[in-house]
Amino acid sequence: MTTYTSEHIQFSGPRVTRRRFIQTASASGTAIGALSFREQMAVQAEELRKQGRSMILLWMSGGPSQLETFDPKPNHKNSGDTKAISTSVPGIQIAHDWPNMAQVMNDVAVIRSMTNKEGNHQRATYQMHTGYVPTGSVKHPSFGSLIAQQLANQEADLPSVVSIGRTVGAGFLGVNYEPFVVDRPGEMPQNISIPDGQRRLERRLNLLQNLEGSFGSQGAEQAVQGHQQLYSKAAKFVFSNDTQCFDLADEPQQLRDQYGDSAFGRGCLLARRLIERGVTFVEVQKNGWDTHDTVFERVSELASEVDVASAALITDLKNRGLLDRTLVVWAGEFGRTPQVNARGGRDHFPRAFNCWLAGGGVRGGQTIGSTTEDGSAVKDRPVTVPDLLQSISHSLKIDSAHENMSPQGRPLKVVDGGEVVQELFS
């Protein structure tokens, strides 16, 4: 039975495959035959953790227009009011509302040929976050949770997955990989102070555990275990001094200004601070991209925050030597129609959209794939959602073929299908 103290909080470790361990152990010269399989798994997990790899997802909720972001069509009538500007990479142009991103394009790889079939916000968001389309029988884990399962240090005080804004949860992976949600970046999270003192909280937690023990022995063991894991994680978090990283007050004002005085800017700065302290996956959301009307004005307003903060994040990570081991991905659930509708907006369009990646071994200063002159279809090098997730797995060096057993007894791979977009890394 776990005793709740600030020094002793227990967590279960990540699951790995025998094949994955053998690959890692062979490369590092480990004497596999001398270890039990449990020991082998522990060594493999430790090898991954030592790499210190992590990911930041900049999620543009609502579906950003590709024509007003990173695939402009300045010579076609579909572009409307959107102009193209040059970037730090000769020959690459992006939409005019992104001047700061234009300056860091040497570190960015833009995929202009993303393609999918899901045009519903909820379904497409779920698929982009999990790699699977929604079903009535399985609640799939988010990709951030799956990354944390293989990479996170479960002994760390801070949560391994943090979402700045609401997101897809850990599904059947359980509370150990459930994202910690931050609603107001830059402020200390609510309900983490201990007004009555640490020892009193410890006594209350131990009393709760004793009371649940008899309940669990009467057939509710699984429910009790999940509940105790949640309280264990929360207690360890509350007891930790690392919670101070959520307060941005100790950052220089000049750096905070570079990220911008916005919730998204503070979220990106917080993401860097969390990654720096060992958090494995951070998602920062920016809502409002569902531009069915006045697309040009609305994207300009949205980009004024996202452009500044995204470029500052890339620059800050690079200056601190963190970009090589931190993958930054900018994406939304789909794109927008090339044709402007009667309300001056663009509607849902999964057939052709864009995203970008930086860091994590990605070769910047390039575009991958293209769309037709009018933007209505992918012209070359289509990239699917599984392809993107395979590429993310490759960057982070996680095993995309690793299988988790669903509650229905069905093994589900981290990524089902798809191929690595090799151009990202060559």
Short mmCIF file of C-alpha atoms in Angstrom, two decimals:
data_model
loop_
_atom_site.label_atom_id
_atom_site.label_comp_id
_atom_site.label_asym_id
_atom_site.label_seq_id
_atom_site.Cartn_x
_atom_site.Cartn_y
_atom_site.Cartn_z
CA MET A 1 0.00 0.00 0.00
CA THR A 2 1.34 3.43 -0.90
CA THR A 3 1.84 5.95 1.88
CA TYR A 4 1.33 9.52 0.72
CA THR A 5 4.34 11.64 1.63
CA SER A 6 6.30 14.25 -0.27
CA GLU A 7 9.25 11.85 -0.41
CA HIS A 8 7.45 8.68 -1.47
CA ILE A 9 4.91 8.73 -4.28
CA GLN A 10 4.78 5.68 -6.54
CA PHE A 11 3.96 5.48 -10.24
CA SER A 12 3.91 2.70 -12.77
CA GLY A 13 6.46 2.87 -15.60
CA PRO A 14 5.96 2.87 -19.37
CA ARG A 15 5.35 -0.35 -21.27
CA VAL A 16 7.68 -1.35 -24.09
CA THR A 17 8.02 -4.21 -26.54
CA ARG A 18 10.76 -6.84 -26.46
CA ARG A 19 11.66 -5.96 -30.06
CA ARG A 20 12.08 -2.28 -29.18
CA PHE A 21 14.35 -3.10 -26.26
CA ILE A 22 16.56 -5.44 -28.31
CA GLN A 23 17.03 -2.73 -30.95
CA THR A 24 18.07 -0.16 -28.35
CA ALA A 25 20.14 -2.53 -26.24
CA SER A 26 22.01 -3.89 -29.27
CA ALA A 27 22.94 -0.38 -30.33
CA SER A 28 24.27 0.44 -26.85
CA GLY A 29 26.11 -2.83 -26.33
CA THR A 30 23.91 -4.10 -23.50
CA ALA A 31 24.35 -7.79 -22.67
CA ILE A 32 20.76 -8.81 -23.28
CA GLY A 33 21.19 -12.43 -22.35
CA ALA A 34 22.28 -11.49 -18.82
CA LEU A 35 19.09 -9.56 -18.03
CA SER A 36 15.54 -10.60 -17.32
CA PHE A 37 12.86 -9.18 -19.60
CA ARG A 38 11.71 -6.83 -16.78
CA GLU A 39 15.27 -5.54 -16.44
CA GLN A 40 15.55 -5.21 -20.21
CA MET A 41 12.42 -3.07 -20.33
CA ALA A 42 13.73 -0.85 -17.56
CA VAL A 43 17.04 -0.32 -19.38
CA GLN A 44 15.25 0.52 -22.64
CA ALA A 45 12.95 3.01 -20.94
CA GLU A 46 15.92 4.64 -19.26
CA GLU A 47 17.74 4.92 -22.60
CA LEU A 48 14.79 6.78 -24.09
CA ARG A 49 14.49 9.09 -21.10
CA LYS A 50 18.19 9.95 -21.26
CA GLN A 51 17.63 11.31 -24.75
CA GLY A 52 15.41 13.97 -23.20
CA ARG A 53 13.20 14.24 -26.26
CA SER A 54 9.94 16.13 -26.12
CA MET A 55 7.25 17.72 -28.27
CA ILE A 56 5.26 20.94 -28.33
CA LEU A 57 2.05 20.94 -30.36
CA LEU A 58 0.72 24.35 -31.40
CA TRP A 59 -2.90 23.50 -32.10
CA MET A 60 -4.95 25.85 -34.27
CA SER A 61 -8.45 24.81 -33.28
CA GLY A 62 -11.10 25.33 -35.95
CA GLY A 63 -9.04 24.62 -39.06
CA PRO A 64 -6.68 27.37 -40.30
CA SER A 65 -6.86 28.47 -43.92
CA GLN A 66 -3.80 27.27 -45.80
CA LEU A 67 -4.05 30.20 -48.24
CA GLU A 68 -3.82 32.71 -45.40
CA THR A 69 -0.99 30.88 -43.62
CA PHE A 70 1.79 28.93 -45.37
CA ASP A 71 0.48 28.08 -48.84
CA PRO A 72 -0.60 31.41 -50.37
CA LYS A 73 -1.79 31.67 -53.96
CA PRO A 74 -0.93 35.30 -54.80
CA ASN A 75 -1.43 34.86 -58.56
CA HIS A 76 -4.90 33.36 -58.37
CA LYS A 77 -8.27 34.96 -57.71
CA ASN A 78 -8.86 32.54 -54.81
CA SER A 79 -6.24 34.44 -52.78
CA GLY A 80 -8.60 37.36 -52.21
CA ASP A 81 -6.89 39.99 -50.07
CA THR A 82 -4.00 37.72 -49.07
CA LYS A 83 -0.54 38.67 -50.31
CA ALA A 84 2.65 36.64 -50.22
CA ILE A 85 5.91 37.73 -48.57
CA SER A 86 9.43 36.42 -48.94
CA THR A 87 11.14 34.54 -46.12
CA SER A 88 14.69 33.97 -44.92
CA VAL A 89 14.84 31.06 -47.37
CA PRO A 90 15.08 32.16 -51.02
CA GLY A 91 12.14 30.88 -53.07
CA ILE A 92 9.81 30.21 -50.12
CA GLN A 93 6.92 32.60 -49.63
CA ILE A 94 4.20 32.61 -46.99
CA ALA A 95 1.13 34.76 -46.34
CA HIS A 96 1.73 38.39 -45.43
CA ASP A 97 0.39 38.15 -41.85
CA TRP A 98 3.37 36.00 -40.78
CA PRO A 99 6.46 38.26 -40.91
CA ASN A 100 8.07 36.78 -37.77
CA MET A 101 7.69 33.21 -39.01
CA ALA A 102 9.20 34.36 -42.30
CA GLN A 103 12.39 35.25 -40.40
CA VAL A 104 12.79 31.79 -38.84
CA MET A 105 11.95 29.78 -41.95
CA ASN A 106 15.48 28.33 -41.98
CA ASP A 107 14.39 26.20 -39.02
CA VAL A 108 10.93 25.30 -40.36
CA ALA A 109 9.72 22.60 -42.76
CA VAL A 110 6.28 23.33 -44.21
CA ILE A 111 4.13 20.45 -45.45
CA ARG A 112 1.76 21.93 -48.04
CA SER A 113 0.23 18.65 -49.13
CA MET A 114 -1.59 17.37 -46.04
CA THR A 115 -4.73 15.51 -47.10
CA ASN A 116 -7.55 13.77 -45.25
CA LYS A 117 -11.25 12.88 -45.52
CA GLU A 118 -12.63 14.04 -42.18
CA GLY A 119 -14.38 17.40 -42.52
CA ASN A 120 -16.15 17.45 -39.15
CA HIS A 121 -14.40 19.40 -36.36
CA GLN A 122 -14.80 16.79 -33.63
CA ARG A 123 -13.94 13.79 -35.78
CA ALA A 124 -10.97 15.45 -37.47
CA THR A 125 -9.60 16.80 -34.18
CA TYR A 126 -9.88 13.35 -32.62
CA GLN A 127 -8.15 11.74 -35.60
CA MET A 128 -5.32 14.29 -35.72
CA HIS A 129 -4.75 13.78 -31.98
CA THR A 130 -5.00 9.98 -31.84
CA GLY A 131 -4.40 8.65 -35.35
CA TYR A 132 -7.77 6.90 -35.28
CA VAL A 133 -11.28 7.91 -36.30
CA PRO A 134 -13.80 7.97 -33.44
CA THR A 135 -15.69 4.79 -32.64
CA GLY A 136 -18.40 4.02 -30.14
CA SER A 137 -16.43 1.23 -28.46
CA VAL A 138 -12.90 2.58 -27.89
CA LYS A 139 -11.65 5.83 -26.42
CA HIS A 140 -8.22 6.07 -28.04
CA PRO A 141 -5.31 7.74 -26.24
CA SER A 142 -4.07 11.07 -27.50
CA PHE A 143 -0.74 11.01 -29.28
CA GLY A 144 0.76 13.10 -26.49
CA SER A 145 -0.17 10.40 -23.99
CA LEU A 146 1.30 7.71 -26.22
CA ILE A 147 4.53 9.69 -26.50
CA ALA A 148 4.69 10.09 -22.74
CA GLN A 149 4.12 6.36 -22.27
CA GLN A 150 7.44 5.67 -24.00
CA LEU A 151 9.47 8.76 -23.13
CA ALA A 152 8.31 10.24 -19.84
CA ASN A 153 10.14 9.90 -16.56
CA GLN A 154 7.38 8.67 -14.27
CA GLU A 155 9.42 9.69 -11.22
CA ALA A 156 9.27 13.37 -12.20
CA ASP A 157 7.21 15.73 -10.08
CA LEU A 158 5.55 17.57 -12.95
CA PRO A 159 2.92 15.90 -15.17
CA SER A 160 4.35 14.29 -18.28
CA VAL A 161 1.56 15.72 -20.48
CA VAL A 162 0.32 19.30 -20.17
CA SER A 163 -2.40 20.91 -22.26
CA ILE A 164 -2.77 24.68 -22.30
CA GLY A 165 -6.42 24.56 -23.30
CA ARG A 166 -8.79 21.58 -23.44
CA THR A 167 -7.74 18.59 -25.53
CA VAL A 168 -8.17 14.87 -26.22
CA GLY A 169 -7.34 12.81 -23.13
CA ALA A 170 -5.41 9.64 -22.39
CA GLY A 171 -8.29 7.32 -23.24
CA PHE A 172 -7.77 3.77 -22.09
CA LEU A 173 -4.15 4.45 -21.06
CA GLY A 174 -5.55 5.82 -17.82
CA VAL A 175 -4.78 8.60 -15.39
CA ASN A 176 -0.98 8.20 -15.48
CA TYR A 177 -0.98 9.79 -18.93
CA GLU A 178 -3.96 12.10 -18.63
CA PRO A 179 -3.03 15.70 -19.57
CA PHE A 180 -2.82 18.33 -16.88
CA VAL A 181 -4.96 21.19 -18.20
CA VAL A 182 -3.90 24.82 -17.82
CA ASP A 183 -6.69 27.30 -18.53
CA ARG A 184 -4.84 30.52 -17.70
CA PRO A 185 -1.17 30.34 -18.72
CA GLY A 186 1.13 32.59 -16.77
CA GLU A 187 -0.76 32.10 -13.50
CA MET A 188 -0.26 29.43 -10.89
CA PRO A 189 -2.75 26.57 -11.35
CA GLN A 190 -5.73 26.65 -9.07
CA ASN A 191 -6.04 24.38 -6.03
CA ILE A 192 -2.36 23.49 -5.63
CA SER A 193 -1.71 25.44 -2.42
CA ILE A 194 -1.81 23.64 0.94
CA PRO A 195 -3.37 26.15 3.35
CA ASP A 196 -3.71 23.63 6.20
CA GLY A 197 -0.14 22.36 5.96
CA GLN A 198 1.59 19.46 4.26
CA ARG A 199 1.37 16.97 7.13
CA ARG A 200 -2.36 17.43 7.46
CA LEU A 201 -2.83 16.77 3.77
CA GLU A 202 -0.70 13.63 4.05
CA ARG A 203 -2.85 12.35 6.92
CA ARG A 204 -6.02 12.97 4.92
CA LEU A 205 -4.67 11.14 1.90
CA ASN A 206 -3.65 8.15 3.99
CA LEU A 207 -7.07 8.08 5.64
CA LEU A 208 -8.70 8.13 2.22
CA GLN A 209 -6.53 5.23 1.11
CA ASN A 210 -7.46 3.17 4.17
CA LEU A 211 -11.15 3.79 3.57
CA GLU A 212 -10.83 2.79 -0.08
CA GLY A 213 -8.98 -0.40 0.84
CA SER A 214 -12.10 -2.14 2.13
CA PHE A 215 -14.13 -0.85 -0.83
CA GLY A 216 -11.58 -2.26 -3.26
CA SER A 217 -11.60 -5.66 -1.57
CA GLN A 218 -15.31 -5.94 -2.33
CA GLY A 219 -14.89 -5.95 -6.11
CA ALA A 220 -13.95 -2.34 -6.92
CA GLU A 221 -10.19 -2.86 -7.08
CA GLN A 222 -9.80 -1.36 -10.56
CA ALA A 223 -11.77 1.78 -9.70
CA VAL A 224 -9.84 2.25 -6.47
CA GLN A 225 -6.52 1.78 -8.22
CA GLY A 226 -7.33 4.46 -10.79
CA HIS A 227 -8.55 6.84 -8.09
CA GLN A 228 -5.43 6.32 -5.99
CA GLN A 229 -3.16 6.83 -8.98
CA LEU A 230 -4.86 10.14 -9.65
CA TYR A 231 -4.48 11.28 -6.04
CA SER A 232 -0.88 10.06 -5.98
CA LYS A 233 0.01 12.15 -9.02
CA ALA A 234 -1.82 15.16 -7.63
CA ALA A 235 -0.11 14.88 -4.25
CA LYS A 236 3.34 14.59 -5.76
CA PHE A 237 2.62 17.62 -7.94
CA VAL A 238 1.36 19.72 -5.03
CA PHE A 239 4.35 18.84 -2.85
CA SER A 240 6.89 19.78 -5.54
CA ASN A 241 8.85 23.02 -5.82
CA ASP A 242 8.73 22.59 -9.61
CA THR A 243 5.22 24.03 -9.63
CA GLN A 244 6.85 27.47 -9.62
CA CYS A 245 7.59 27.03 -13.32
CA PHE A 246 3.94 27.90 -14.01
CA ASP A 247 4.61 31.44 -12.76
CA LEU A 248 6.25 33.48 -15.52
CA ALA A 249 7.17 36.39 -13.27
CA ASP A 250 10.85 35.40 -13.08
CA GLU A 251 11.28 35.60 -16.87
CA PRO A 252 12.91 38.82 -18.18
CA GLN A 253 10.34 41.34 -19.40
CA GLN A 254 12.15 41.58 -22.72
CA LEU A 255 11.68 37.86 -23.36
CA ARG A 256 8.01 38.00 -22.34
CA ASP A 257 7.55 40.85 -24.79
CA GLN A 258 9.08 38.74 -27.55
CA TYR A 259 6.41 36.07 -27.01
CA GLY A 260 3.69 38.71 -26.99
CA ASP A 261 1.17 39.91 -24.44
CA SER A 262 -1.47 37.29 -25.21
CA ALA A 263 -2.72 34.04 -23.73
CA PHE A 264 -1.16 32.14 -26.63
CA GLY A 265 2.16 33.92 -26.18
CA ARG A 266 2.20 33.14 -22.46
CA GLY A 267 1.24 29.56 -23.30
CA CYS A 268 4.22 29.18 -25.64
CA LEU A 269 6.58 30.63 -23.03
CA LEU A 270 5.15 28.28 -20.43
CA ALA A 271 5.61 25.38 -22.86
CA ARG A 272 9.32 26.17 -23.13
CA ARG A 273 9.64 26.34 -19.33
CA LEU A 274 7.86 22.99 -18.93
CA ILE A 275 9.99 21.28 -21.57
CA GLU A 276 13.08 22.68 -19.91
CA ARG A 277 12.02 20.98 -16.67
CA GLY A 278 11.46 17.58 -18.23
CA VAL A 279 7.80 17.60 -19.30
CA THR A 280 7.47 15.32 -22.32
CA PHE A 281 4.52 16.76 -24.24
CA VAL A 282 2.89 20.19 -24.17
CA GLU A 283 -0.03 21.33 -26.30
CA VAL A 284 -0.79 25.04 -26.69
CA GLN A 285 -4.14 25.84 -28.26
CA LYS A 286 -5.37 28.87 -30.14
CA ASN A 287 -9.09 28.86 -30.84
CA GLY A 288 -11.00 30.81 -33.46
CA TRP A 289 -9.81 29.41 -36.79
CA ASP A 290 -13.29 28.32 -37.95
CA THR A 291 -13.49 31.26 -40.34
CA HIS A 292 -16.76 30.78 -42.24
CA ASP A 293 -17.00 34.56 -42.54
CA THR A 294 -14.60 37.53 -42.83
CA VAL A 295 -11.66 35.18 -43.19
CA PHE A 296 -9.09 37.83 -44.09
CA GLU A 297 -9.79 40.08 -41.12
CA ARG A 298 -10.09 37.21 -38.65
CA VAL A 299 -6.93 35.40 -39.76
CA SER A 300 -5.02 38.67 -39.59
CA GLU A 301 -6.10 39.11 -35.98
CA LEU A 302 -5.31 35.50 -35.06
CA ALA A 303 -1.94 35.58 -36.78
CA SER A 304 -0.93 38.74 -34.91
CA GLU A 305 -0.66 36.59 -31.76
CA VAL A 306 0.37 33.24 -33.20
CA ASP A 307 3.06 34.56 -35.55
CA VAL A 308 4.91 36.44 -32.82
CA ALA A 309 4.71 33.64 -30.25
CA SER A 310 5.55 30.76 -32.60
CA ALA A 311 8.65 32.47 -33.95
CA ALA A 312 9.74 33.45 -30.43
CA LEU A 313 9.33 29.85 -29.26
CA ILE A 314 11.54 28.50 -32.05
CA THR A 315 14.18 31.17 -31.41
CA ASP A 316 14.10 30.69 -27.64
CA LEU A 317 14.43 26.91 -27.87
CA LYS A 318 17.30 27.30 -30.32
CA ASN A 319 19.14 29.82 -28.16
CA ARG A 320 18.90 27.48 -25.17
CA GLY A 321 20.12 24.43 -27.08
CA LEU A 322 16.73 22.73 -26.77
CA LEU A 323 15.51 22.78 -30.37
CA ASP A 324 17.46 19.72 -31.53
CA ARG A 325 15.66 17.49 -29.00
CA THR A 326 12.31 19.32 -29.00
CA LEU A 327 9.92 18.82 -31.91
CA VAL A 328 7.53 21.72 -32.52
CA VAL A 329 4.46 21.01 -34.67
CA TRP A 330 1.94 23.63 -35.85
CA ALA A 331 -1.34 22.18 -37.17
CA GLY A 332 -5.12 22.27 -37.15
CA GLU A 333 -7.77 19.67 -37.93
CA PHE A 334 -8.12 20.59 -41.63
CA GLY A 335 -7.89 23.54 -44.03
CA ARG A 336 -10.38 25.86 -45.68
CA THR A 337 -11.98 25.94 -49.12
CA PRO A 338 -9.98 27.79 -51.78
CA GLN A 339 -13.15 29.56 -52.90
CA VAL A 340 -14.36 32.42 -50.71
CA ASN A 341 -18.04 32.05 -49.81
CA ALA A 342 -20.75 34.73 -49.90
CA ARG A 343 -19.93 35.78 -46.32
CA GLY A 344 -16.31 36.47 -47.13
CA GLY A 345 -15.16 33.28 -45.42
CA ARG A 346 -13.86 29.85 -46.24
CA ASP A 347 -15.53 26.55 -45.31
CA HIS A 348 -14.15 23.17 -44.16
CA PHE A 349 -11.66 21.58 -46.54
CA PRO A 350 -9.75 18.41 -45.55
CA ARG A 351 -8.68 17.57 -49.10
CA ALA A 352 -5.63 19.85 -49.03
CA PHE A 353 -4.16 21.78 -46.08
CA ASN A 354 -0.82 22.59 -44.46
CA CYS A 355 1.20 22.25 -41.27
CA TRP A 356 4.79 22.86 -40.26
CA LEU A 357 7.47 21.23 -38.11
CA ALA A 358 10.65 22.55 -36.53
CA GLY A 359 13.37 21.05 -34.36
CA GLY A 360 13.64 17.40 -33.35
CA GLY A 361 16.02 16.59 -36.19
CA VAL A 362 13.75 18.10 -38.86
CA ARG A 363 15.61 19.80 -41.71
CA GLY A 364 14.28 23.33 -41.90
CA GLY A 365 14.25 25.74 -44.80
CA GLN A 366 12.05 23.64 -47.07
CA THR A 367 8.53 23.01 -48.27
CA ILE A 368 7.24 19.50 -48.89
CA GLY A 369 4.51 18.79 -51.42
CA SER A 370 2.38 21.31 -53.25
CA THR A 371 -1.19 22.04 -54.23
CA THR A 372 -2.65 23.00 -57.58
CA GLU A 373 -2.61 26.59 -58.80
CA ASP A 374 -6.09 27.24 -57.42
CA GLY A 375 -5.43 25.28 -54.20
CA SER A 376 -8.25 22.82 -54.80
CA ALA A 377 -6.20 19.60 -54.61
CA VAL A 378 -2.81 18.17 -53.73
CA LYS A 379 -0.55 18.33 -56.76
CA ASP A 380 2.34 16.20 -55.54
CA ARG A 381 3.64 14.36 -52.47
CA PRO A 382 0.40 13.81 -50.54
CA VAL A 383 0.91 13.42 -46.78
CA THR A 384 -1.76 11.69 -44.71
CA VAL A 385 -2.43 11.88 -40.98
CA PRO A 386 -0.70 8.50 -40.37
CA ASP A 387 2.29 9.74 -42.40
CA LEU A 388 2.56 12.80 -40.18
CA LEU A 389 2.32 10.73 -36.99
CA GLN A 390 4.91 8.25 -38.28
CA SER A 391 7.21 11.21 -38.93
CA ILE A 392 6.65 12.55 -35.42
CA SER A 393 7.45 9.09 -34.03
CA HIS A 394 10.64 9.00 -36.09
CA SER A 395 11.71 12.41 -34.80
CA LEU A 396 11.13 11.44 -31.17
CA LYS A 397 12.57 7.93 -31.69
CA ILE A 398 9.52 6.21 -30.24
CA ASP A 399 8.23 2.86 -31.45
CA SER A 400 5.21 3.57 -33.67
CA ALA A 401 4.50 -0.17 -33.91
CA HIS A 402 4.20 -0.55 -30.14
CA GLU A 403 0.83 -2.09 -29.29
CA ASN A 404 -1.44 -1.25 -26.38
CA MET A 405 -4.28 -3.57 -25.45
CA SER A 406 -7.67 -1.87 -25.55
CA PRO A 407 -10.31 -2.68 -22.90
CA GLN A 408 -11.99 -4.83 -25.57
CA GLY A 409 -8.87 -7.00 -25.84
CA ARG A 410 -7.78 -5.62 -29.20
CA PRO A 411 -4.12 -4.65 -29.72
CA LEU A 412 -3.82 -1.12 -31.13
CA LYS A 413 -0.60 0.27 -32.57
CA VAL A 414 0.63 3.75 -31.74
CA VAL A 415 0.31 4.55 -35.45
CA ASP A 416 -1.73 2.29 -37.70
CA GLY A 417 -0.27 2.58 -41.22
CA GLY A 418 1.46 5.47 -42.91
CA GLU A 419 5.11 6.07 -43.73
CA VAL A 420 7.76 8.48 -42.48
CA VAL A 421 8.06 11.60 -44.63
CA GLN A 422 11.76 11.10 -45.25
CA GLU A 423 12.23 14.53 -46.83
CA LEU A 424 11.74 16.02 -43.37
CA PHE A 425 14.99 14.45 -42.20
CA SER A 426 17.19 14.33 -45.30
#
